[in-house]
Short mmCIF file of C-alpha atoms in Angstrom, two decimals:
data_model
loop_
_atom_site.label_atom_id
_atom_site.label_comp_id
_atom_site.label_asym_id
_atom_site.label_seq_id
_atom_site.Cartn_x
_atom_site.Cartn_y
_atom_site.Cartn_z
CA MET A 1 0.19 0.10 -0.02
CA SER A 2 2.92 1.94 -0.12
CA ASN A 3 1.88 3.22 -3.67
CA ASP A 4 -0.41 6.13 -4.14
CA TYR A 5 -2.81 4.83 -7.02
CA ASP A 6 -2.72 0.99 -7.98
CA ILE A 7 -3.28 1.80 -11.38
CA ILE A 8 -3.06 5.56 -13.01
CA VAL A 9 -4.20 5.73 -16.58
CA ILE A 10 -3.43 8.77 -18.22
CA GLY A 11 -6.12 10.45 -21.09
CA ALA A 12 -9.80 10.79 -19.53
CA GLY A 13 -10.87 9.77 -23.63
CA PHE A 14 -12.82 6.63 -23.98
CA ALA A 15 -10.15 4.30 -23.88
CA GLY A 16 -8.62 5.81 -20.72
CA LEU A 17 -12.51 6.26 -18.87
CA THR A 18 -13.52 2.90 -20.31
CA ALA A 19 -9.91 0.92 -18.23
CA ALA A 20 -10.69 3.31 -15.15
CA ARG A 21 -14.10 1.74 -14.87
CA GLU A 22 -13.18 -1.62 -15.50
CA LEU A 23 -10.73 -1.41 -12.60
CA ALA A 24 -12.07 0.48 -10.48
CA HIS A 25 -15.34 -1.65 -10.43
CA ALA A 26 -12.81 -4.98 -9.46
CA GLY A 27 -11.65 -3.17 -6.65
CA LYS A 28 -8.43 -1.08 -7.76
CA ARG A 29 -7.71 2.35 -6.37
CA VAL A 30 -7.41 4.32 -9.79
CA ALA A 31 -6.02 7.45 -10.38
CA VAL A 32 -6.94 9.32 -14.13
CA LEU A 33 -4.86 12.38 -15.54
CA GLU A 34 -5.99 14.23 -18.02
CA ALA A 35 -4.06 17.06 -19.50
CA ARG A 36 -7.09 19.00 -20.79
CA ASP A 37 -9.86 20.69 -18.79
CA ARG A 38 -12.22 18.11 -19.65
CA ILE A 39 -13.17 14.66 -20.45
CA GLY A 40 -13.61 13.17 -23.98
CA GLY A 41 -10.25 13.14 -25.25
CA ARG A 42 -10.94 13.06 -29.29
CA THR A 43 -14.46 13.48 -28.62
CA TRP A 44 -15.54 16.22 -27.95
CA LEU A 45 -19.03 17.86 -28.34
CA ASP A 46 -19.45 21.82 -28.07
CA GLU A 47 -21.57 24.90 -28.41
CA ARG A 48 -20.28 26.48 -31.83
CA LEU A 49 -22.14 28.46 -34.78
CA GLY A 50 -25.34 28.24 -32.09
CA MET A 51 -25.79 24.69 -31.39
CA GLU A 52 -23.44 21.90 -29.77
CA LEU A 53 -21.28 20.29 -32.76
CA GLU A 54 -18.81 17.43 -32.94
CA LEU A 55 -15.85 19.09 -33.09
CA GLY A 56 -14.43 15.00 -33.09
CA GLY A 57 -15.11 11.57 -33.08
CA THR A 58 -18.57 11.02 -34.31
CA TRP A 59 -20.03 8.49 -35.52
CA VAL A 60 -21.20 4.34 -34.54
CA HIS A 61 -22.50 1.41 -35.86
CA TRP A 62 -24.13 -1.47 -34.65
CA THR A 63 -20.95 -3.53 -36.62
CA GLN A 64 -18.44 -2.08 -33.56
CA PRO A 65 -19.52 -4.25 -31.03
CA HIS A 66 -17.73 -2.59 -28.05
CA VAL A 67 -19.28 1.08 -28.30
CA TRP A 68 -23.02 -0.37 -29.08
CA ALA A 69 -22.77 -2.80 -26.06
CA GLU A 70 -21.53 0.52 -24.09
CA LEU A 71 -24.50 2.11 -25.73
CA ARG A 72 -27.14 -0.70 -24.56
CA ARG A 73 -25.25 -0.81 -21.33
CA TYR A 74 -26.40 3.08 -20.70
CA GLY A 75 -29.73 3.13 -22.31
CA ILE A 76 -28.32 5.18 -25.29
CA GLY A 77 -29.94 5.29 -28.66
CA LEU A 78 -28.67 6.23 -32.09
CA ALA A 79 -29.14 9.78 -34.05
CA PRO A 80 -29.43 9.01 -38.22
CA SER A 81 -27.69 11.76 -39.85
CA PRO A 82 -29.69 13.31 -42.68
CA VAL A 83 -30.38 10.46 -46.21
CA PRO A 84 -28.83 13.04 -49.11
CA ARG A 85 -30.82 13.55 -51.79
CA ASN A 86 -28.02 15.30 -53.41
CA ALA A 87 -25.03 14.44 -54.87
CA TYR A 88 -22.04 16.14 -56.40
CA TRP A 89 -18.64 14.49 -57.23
CA TRP A 90 -14.81 15.59 -59.39
CA ASP A 91 -14.43 13.11 -62.01
CA GLY A 92 -10.83 13.82 -62.26
CA THR A 93 -11.95 16.91 -65.07
CA ARG A 94 -14.71 18.23 -64.33
CA ALA A 95 -17.96 18.78 -61.58
CA VAL A 96 -20.78 16.40 -61.92
CA ALA A 97 -24.28 16.51 -60.00
CA GLY A 98 -26.23 13.40 -59.18
CA THR A 99 -27.46 11.42 -57.18
CA PRO A 100 -26.31 9.44 -53.85
CA ASP A 101 -26.75 6.29 -55.53
CA GLU A 102 -24.74 6.95 -58.94
CA LEU A 103 -21.44 8.18 -56.54
CA LEU A 104 -21.95 4.97 -54.75
CA GLU A 105 -22.20 2.93 -57.85
CA LEU A 106 -18.93 4.54 -59.45
CA LEU A 107 -17.58 3.85 -56.12
CA ASP A 108 -18.48 0.43 -56.25
CA GLN A 109 -16.81 -1.74 -58.77
CA PRO A 110 -13.17 -0.87 -57.88
CA ASN A 111 -13.73 -0.83 -54.15
CA GLU A 112 -15.20 -4.46 -54.45
CA LEU A 113 -12.24 -5.30 -56.38
CA LEU A 114 -9.25 -3.20 -54.03
CA ALA A 115 -11.06 -5.03 -51.16
CA ALA A 116 -12.02 -8.34 -52.47
CA ARG A 117 -9.23 -10.51 -49.97
CA ALA A 118 -10.42 -8.40 -46.97
CA ARG A 119 -11.89 -11.35 -45.41
CA GLU A 120 -9.36 -13.47 -46.72
CA VAL A 121 -6.28 -11.41 -45.27
CA PHE A 122 -7.96 -10.61 -42.02
CA PRO A 123 -10.26 -13.75 -41.03
CA GLN A 124 -10.52 -12.79 -37.61
CA PRO A 125 -10.21 -8.71 -37.92
CA TYR A 126 -10.44 -8.36 -34.76
CA ALA A 127 -7.35 -10.01 -34.29
CA PRO A 128 -5.18 -8.79 -37.45
CA LEU A 129 -2.00 -9.59 -35.65
CA ASP A 130 -2.53 -13.76 -36.15
CA SER A 131 -3.30 -13.06 -39.47
CA ARG A 132 -1.28 -15.75 -41.73
CA GLN A 133 -0.78 -13.02 -44.51
CA LEU A 134 -0.10 -10.62 -42.40
CA ALA A 135 3.45 -9.89 -43.79
CA GLU A 136 3.20 -10.54 -47.22
CA PHE A 137 0.39 -7.23 -47.50
CA ASP A 138 1.54 -5.23 -44.39
CA GLY A 139 4.41 -3.73 -46.57
CA VAL A 140 2.11 -3.13 -49.60
CA SER A 141 1.06 0.81 -50.21
CA LEU A 142 -2.65 1.23 -50.85
CA LEU A 143 -1.78 3.82 -54.31
CA ASP A 144 0.30 0.64 -55.61
CA GLU A 145 -2.64 -1.33 -55.06
CA ILE A 146 -5.23 1.10 -56.27
CA ASP A 147 -3.09 1.45 -59.37
CA LEU A 148 -2.85 -2.04 -60.59
CA LEU A 149 -7.30 -2.36 -60.67
CA PRO A 150 -8.39 -2.26 -63.86
CA ILE A 151 -10.84 0.97 -63.71
CA SER A 152 -11.18 4.07 -65.64
CA THR A 153 -10.30 7.42 -65.29
CA GLU A 154 -13.12 8.52 -63.35
CA ARG A 155 -13.22 5.84 -60.74
CA ARG A 156 -9.71 6.20 -59.94
CA ALA A 157 -9.90 9.93 -58.96
CA LEU A 158 -13.03 9.28 -57.05
CA LEU A 159 -11.88 6.16 -55.55
CA GLU A 160 -8.18 7.75 -54.31
CA SER A 161 -9.95 10.66 -52.72
CA PHE A 162 -12.76 7.96 -50.78
CA TRP A 163 -9.71 6.71 -49.30
CA THR A 164 -7.89 10.06 -48.52
CA LEU A 165 -11.31 11.01 -46.65
CA ASN A 166 -11.10 7.50 -44.78
CA PHE A 167 -7.42 8.14 -43.93
CA ASN A 168 -7.99 11.69 -43.30
CA GLY A 169 -4.54 12.06 -44.89
CA ARG A 170 -2.59 11.98 -47.76
CA LEU A 171 -1.79 8.60 -49.54
CA ASP A 172 1.46 8.59 -49.73
CA ASP A 173 2.73 5.45 -47.71
CA ALA A 174 -0.88 4.09 -46.57
CA ALA A 175 -1.33 0.93 -45.95
CA PHE A 176 -3.24 -1.27 -48.00
CA THR A 177 -3.74 -3.41 -44.96
CA GLN A 178 -5.85 -0.25 -43.01
CA ALA A 179 -8.22 -0.48 -46.07
CA LEU A 180 -7.97 -4.45 -45.83
CA ARG A 181 -8.88 -4.38 -41.82
CA TRP A 182 -11.46 -1.65 -41.50
CA VAL A 183 -13.54 -3.61 -44.92
CA ALA A 184 -13.23 -6.55 -42.89
CA LEU A 185 -14.37 -5.11 -39.42
CA ALA A 186 -17.43 -4.40 -42.04
CA ASN A 187 -17.99 -8.55 -42.94
CA GLY A 188 -16.02 -7.73 -46.30
CA ASP A 189 -18.80 -5.38 -46.95
CA TRP A 190 -17.33 -1.63 -48.12
CA LYS A 191 -21.02 0.53 -48.06
CA VAL A 192 -21.51 -1.29 -44.54
CA MET A 193 -17.85 -0.15 -43.42
CA PHE A 194 -18.70 3.69 -45.20
CA GLU A 195 -22.17 3.53 -43.41
CA SER A 196 -20.29 3.08 -40.56
CA CYS A 197 -17.86 6.13 -40.63
CA ALA A 198 -20.58 8.30 -41.39
CA THR A 199 -24.23 7.77 -40.85
CA TYR A 200 -24.93 7.11 -37.44
CA LYS A 201 -24.28 9.46 -34.20
CA ILE A 202 -24.35 8.92 -30.54
CA GLU A 203 -27.79 10.34 -29.28
CA GLY A 204 -27.29 13.39 -26.99
CA GLY A 205 -23.97 13.71 -28.39
CA THR A 206 -20.76 12.07 -27.70
CA LYS A 207 -20.88 13.76 -24.62
CA ARG A 208 -23.73 11.81 -23.59
CA LEU A 209 -21.78 8.69 -23.28
CA VAL A 210 -18.24 9.71 -22.21
CA ASN A 211 -20.28 11.31 -18.93
CA ALA A 212 -21.99 7.99 -18.21
CA ILE A 213 -18.91 6.04 -18.33
CA HIS A 214 -17.22 8.88 -16.16
CA ASP A 215 -20.00 8.48 -13.49
CA ASP A 216 -20.26 4.94 -13.69
CA THR A 217 -16.39 4.94 -12.21
CA ARG A 218 -15.25 4.98 -9.14
CA ALA A 219 -12.13 6.85 -9.78
CA ASP A 220 -10.41 10.03 -9.37
CA PHE A 221 -10.33 12.01 -12.02
CA PHE A 222 -7.73 14.82 -11.82
CA LEU A 223 -8.32 17.73 -14.97
CA GLY A 224 -5.20 19.89 -16.21
CA GLU A 225 -2.73 17.65 -15.21
CA ASP A 226 -0.15 17.40 -17.91
CA VAL A 227 1.81 14.29 -17.42
CA ARG A 228 5.53 14.81 -18.81
CA THR A 229 7.54 12.03 -17.01
CA ILE A 230 7.11 8.05 -16.38
CA ALA A 231 9.30 6.55 -14.97
CA HIS A 232 9.37 2.85 -13.67
CA ASP A 233 11.41 0.12 -12.34
CA ALA A 234 10.79 -3.31 -10.16
CA ASP A 235 8.65 -1.95 -8.06
CA GLY A 236 6.15 0.17 -9.40
CA VAL A 237 5.53 3.70 -11.88
CA ARG A 238 6.26 7.03 -11.03
CA VAL A 239 4.52 10.15 -12.82
CA VAL A 240 5.64 13.42 -13.04
CA THR A 241 3.19 16.50 -14.20
CA SER A 242 4.18 19.59 -15.97
CA GLY A 243 3.59 21.97 -12.27
CA GLY A 244 5.90 19.34 -10.85
CA ARG A 245 3.01 16.89 -8.86
CA GLU A 246 4.47 13.29 -8.33
CA ARG A 247 1.82 10.06 -8.12
CA THR A 248 3.16 6.78 -7.71
CA ALA A 249 0.94 3.38 -8.68
CA ALA A 250 1.97 -0.57 -9.03
CA GLU A 251 1.07 0.07 -12.96
CA VAL A 252 0.22 2.99 -15.26
CA ILE A 253 -2.03 3.07 -18.70
CA VAL A 254 -1.07 5.36 -21.40
CA THR A 255 -3.55 6.67 -23.52
CA ILE A 256 -2.02 9.47 -25.25
CA PRO A 257 -2.20 10.01 -28.52
CA LEU A 258 0.72 7.94 -30.79
CA HIS A 259 2.43 12.23 -32.26
CA ALA A 260 2.11 13.10 -28.83
CA LEU A 261 3.70 10.39 -26.43
CA SER A 262 7.03 12.02 -27.95
CA ARG A 263 6.01 14.80 -25.03
CA VAL A 264 6.54 12.47 -22.67
CA ASP A 265 9.86 11.60 -20.69
CA PHE A 266 10.03 7.63 -20.39
CA THR A 267 12.48 6.27 -18.16
CA PRO A 268 13.99 3.70 -19.07
CA ALA A 269 13.57 4.69 -22.37
CA LEU A 270 10.66 2.98 -24.50
CA PRO A 271 12.01 0.05 -26.56
CA GLY A 272 13.53 1.14 -30.29
CA SER A 273 10.39 -0.35 -32.15
CA VAL A 274 8.03 1.54 -29.90
CA THR A 275 10.14 5.22 -30.47
CA ASP A 276 10.47 4.00 -34.01
CA ALA A 277 6.40 3.85 -34.09
CA ILE A 278 6.28 7.51 -32.96
CA VAL A 279 9.11 9.03 -34.53
CA ASP A 280 7.35 7.59 -38.14
CA GLY A 281 3.83 8.63 -36.52
CA GLN A 282 0.40 7.88 -38.26
CA LEU A 283 -1.00 9.50 -41.58
CA GLY A 284 -4.68 11.19 -40.06
CA LEU A 285 -2.79 14.93 -40.36
CA GLY A 286 -6.49 16.44 -41.54
CA THR A 287 -8.85 18.83 -40.68
CA LYS A 288 -12.86 18.41 -39.92
CA VAL A 289 -14.73 21.52 -40.19
CA TRP A 290 -18.56 22.56 -39.31
CA PHE A 291 -19.85 25.77 -41.61
CA THR A 292 -23.16 27.27 -42.54
CA ILE A 293 -24.22 27.63 -45.43
CA GLU A 294 -27.87 30.07 -46.52
CA GLY A 295 -30.68 28.90 -47.34
CA GLU A 296 -32.17 25.51 -46.03
CA HIS A 297 -30.70 22.88 -48.69
CA PRO A 298 -31.83 19.50 -49.04
CA ALA A 299 -29.51 17.06 -47.59
CA PHE A 300 -25.92 16.33 -49.90
CA VAL A 301 -22.54 14.82 -49.91
CA ALA A 302 -19.67 15.76 -52.45
CA LEU A 303 -16.30 14.49 -52.82
CA GLY A 304 -13.79 16.33 -54.35
CA GLY A 305 -10.54 16.19 -55.57
CA ALA A 306 -7.73 14.08 -53.56
CA ASP A 307 -5.90 16.92 -53.41
CA TRP A 308 -8.20 19.59 -52.52
CA PRO A 309 -7.66 21.19 -49.07
CA LEU A 310 -10.98 19.86 -48.53
CA ASN A 311 -12.06 16.91 -50.54
CA PHE A 312 -15.81 15.66 -48.75
CA PHE A 313 -18.74 17.27 -47.45
CA GLN A 314 -22.33 16.12 -46.30
CA SER A 315 -24.72 18.71 -44.77
CA GLU A 316 -25.95 17.51 -41.24
CA TYR A 317 -28.38 19.67 -39.95
CA VAL A 318 -31.04 22.60 -41.54
CA ARG A 319 -31.89 25.13 -38.71
CA ASP A 320 -33.32 28.72 -38.92
CA GLY A 321 -32.35 29.34 -42.67
CA ARG A 322 -29.45 27.69 -42.45
CA THR A 323 -27.81 24.38 -43.12
CA PHE A 324 -24.54 22.89 -41.07
CA VAL A 325 -22.34 21.25 -43.21
CA ILE A 326 -19.08 19.13 -42.50
CA GLY A 327 -16.21 19.30 -44.20
CA PHE A 328 -13.19 17.15 -44.18
CA GLY A 329 -9.77 17.47 -45.66
CA PRO A 330 -6.77 15.33 -45.75
CA ASP A 331 -3.70 18.21 -44.52
CA SER A 332 -4.60 21.02 -41.79
CA SER A 333 -2.14 23.23 -42.99
CA ALA A 334 -3.81 23.39 -46.42
CA ILE A 335 -6.73 25.18 -45.38
CA ASP A 336 -7.36 27.83 -42.49
CA PRO A 337 -10.95 26.53 -40.99
CA GLY A 338 -12.29 29.68 -40.09
CA ASP A 339 -11.81 31.67 -43.86
CA THR A 340 -15.08 31.21 -44.73
CA ALA A 341 -14.21 32.40 -48.36
CA SER A 342 -11.56 29.63 -48.52
CA ILE A 343 -13.96 26.70 -47.63
CA GLN A 344 -16.32 28.54 -50.39
CA SER A 345 -13.96 28.55 -53.19
CA VAL A 346 -13.76 24.53 -52.57
CA LEU A 347 -16.89 24.15 -52.00
CA ASN A 348 -17.91 25.74 -54.85
CA ARG A 349 -15.70 23.78 -57.27
CA LEU A 350 -18.57 21.13 -56.81
CA VAL A 351 -21.61 23.37 -55.55
CA ASP A 352 -21.58 27.03 -57.21
CA ASP A 353 -24.88 28.49 -55.83
CA VAL A 354 -24.12 28.55 -52.10
CA THR A 355 -23.00 30.71 -50.16
CA VAL A 356 -20.64 29.93 -46.85
CA ILE A 357 -21.50 32.30 -43.32
CA GLU A 358 -19.45 30.92 -40.51
CA SER A 359 -17.30 28.34 -39.66
CA ALA A 360 -15.83 26.59 -36.80
CA ALA A 361 -13.47 23.84 -35.65
CA HIS A 362 -11.21 22.22 -33.77
CA ASP A 363 -7.07 21.81 -34.56
CA TRP A 364 -6.59 18.62 -33.48
CA VAL A 365 -3.25 18.56 -35.18
CA ALA A 366 -1.99 20.82 -33.67
CA ASP A 367 -3.72 20.33 -30.22
CA PRO A 368 -0.15 19.07 -28.07
CA TYR A 369 -2.24 16.38 -26.57
CA ALA A 370 -3.70 15.04 -29.84
CA GLN A 371 -1.25 16.46 -32.63
CA GLU A 372 -3.59 13.60 -34.80
CA THR A 373 -6.93 13.20 -36.39
CA TRP A 374 -8.09 9.60 -35.44
CA PRO A 375 -5.03 7.39 -36.28
CA MET A 376 -4.62 5.58 -39.73
CA HIS A 377 -1.48 3.55 -40.30
CA ARG A 378 1.14 3.67 -42.91
CA THR A 379 2.79 0.12 -44.22
CA GLY A 380 4.84 -2.00 -42.29
CA PHE A 381 2.95 -0.68 -39.09
CA LEU A 382 0.89 -4.10 -38.15
CA THR A 383 4.09 -6.03 -38.39
CA SER A 384 6.47 -3.71 -36.63
CA ALA A 385 4.49 -1.30 -34.36
CA LEU A 386 1.16 -2.76 -33.29
CA PRO A 387 2.79 -5.96 -32.21
CA ALA A 388 5.32 -3.68 -29.25
CA LEU A 389 2.68 -0.85 -28.50
CA GLN A 390 0.78 -3.67 -26.98
CA GLU A 391 2.84 -5.81 -25.06
CA PRO A 392 3.44 -4.10 -22.05
CA PHE A 393 6.74 -2.53 -21.07
CA GLY A 394 7.65 -3.26 -17.79
CA HIS A 395 5.09 -1.73 -15.81
CA ILE A 396 3.70 0.25 -18.47
CA HIS A 397 0.48 -0.58 -20.72
CA PHE A 398 -0.62 1.40 -24.25
CA ALA A 399 -4.00 1.24 -24.59
CA GLY A 400 -6.37 3.82 -26.87
CA ALA A 401 -7.65 3.96 -30.70
CA ASP A 402 -3.86 3.97 -32.30
CA VAL A 403 -3.31 0.77 -31.10
CA ALA A 404 -6.16 -1.12 -31.03
CA ASP A 405 -7.26 -4.31 -32.30
CA GLY A 406 -10.37 -3.67 -33.95
CA TRP A 407 -11.56 -0.88 -35.46
CA GLY A 408 -8.42 1.41 -34.63
CA GLY A 409 -9.30 5.24 -35.06
CA PHE A 410 -12.60 4.83 -34.43
CA ILE A 411 -14.34 5.15 -30.53
CA ASP A 412 -15.47 1.15 -31.02
CA GLY A 413 -11.26 0.69 -31.17
CA ALA A 414 -10.56 3.32 -27.83
CA ILE A 415 -13.15 1.39 -25.86
CA ASP A 416 -11.66 -2.30 -27.43
CA SER A 417 -8.05 -1.21 -26.44
CA GLY A 418 -9.30 0.21 -22.99
CA LEU A 419 -11.22 -3.10 -21.89
CA LYS A 420 -7.88 -5.10 -23.00
CA ALA A 421 -5.48 -3.17 -21.01
CA ALA A 422 -7.64 -3.34 -17.70
CA ARG A 423 -8.29 -7.25 -18.33
CA SER A 424 -4.64 -7.98 -18.89
CA ILE A 425 -3.56 -5.92 -15.98
CA LEU A 426 -6.33 -7.96 -13.88
CA ALA A 427 -5.16 -11.30 -15.19
CA VAL A 428 -1.67 -10.73 -14.36
CA ASP A 429 -2.87 -9.57 -10.88
CA GLN A 430 -5.17 -12.60 -10.04
CA PHE A 431 -2.45 -14.78 -11.43
CA ALA A 432 -0.10 -13.19 -8.62
CA ARG A 433 -2.50 -14.23 -6.01
CA THR A 434 -2.74 -17.73 -6.54
#
């Protein structure tokens, strides 16, 4: 009992909240240290543009078992995004207007070809490291696979933009296995995978589920605690914040996003494969921006060019003579989300009769506690980085959407990873007692 706590959890996003709840329910003394002044991590429902908007992670789906179980546990339902009536897209040379079904049809053949081997490569997608074909495919580039497809120039342009959207980043060095993982998790159906990405929100917003887990957690929470040092030895772990506050525990679970781990001094130093993964990073370095346009427009989707500063738009709400639209782009430095003229310039390449009024966003890449949006891995990540990140290093355990077995990059993956870390600690503790 010489330590302050049995376990310290660093980060109060979905992974940290889930791990803390499970450990506290098992009778452990748990402290959760969160650098921000709020809980929720890379999900954040905040008042912007006159209503509550999701600035980070948003969508969930019943094909994602961990988040679905949490919604059922706390009696929380779904809030569907509107069904689009109109679609606009860039065919590589010009803007086209049509129906959502026409756009999906153009994406169907190339995605079917691209992901044809998803279930073969990942027959058990929640155990990706057990794939017998992992070594063969993990070094393969997604762009190289796209180049091999026997498809038209138009379909190739749409396919590249579609996966640029999914990665929320540029596809240079994007792993083919990342695309296969997502499709395999949706039972090999790319349309179900896409539905999982942008169709069903949490009723009451992500804040409702965040608060439900928090309120069900008998742990001590400390906000504004920016952890900068983690030292461990045979006796346990010593955690020190930027303000010099020191706490000790037998074990620590670190849910800090991969890109932000470089802010922490680990003693002894992390294994080379882990530090290499931190240096290499992920590809989710894009932007998400909310904006309103004049008038109450029928719901629409729009897919632009892969190299555009905003390459995807989806209208989400209609309120008081305004339409609220979400825009995604692959490079957070390519556009100022507060510059409505720039947003309108990009949108008008596809939809020329709209006027942007105002906008709002949170720059997750510039956020020191995130430095990335949702994590999407590079070639080689599954064979080199993920095994090392999932392996405990002394008394240090990593968790989060970056290191999830299943839906990496989703709320579901964060919850899954938090459960796994907590259960791993409890299993070792049980073994030691017997």
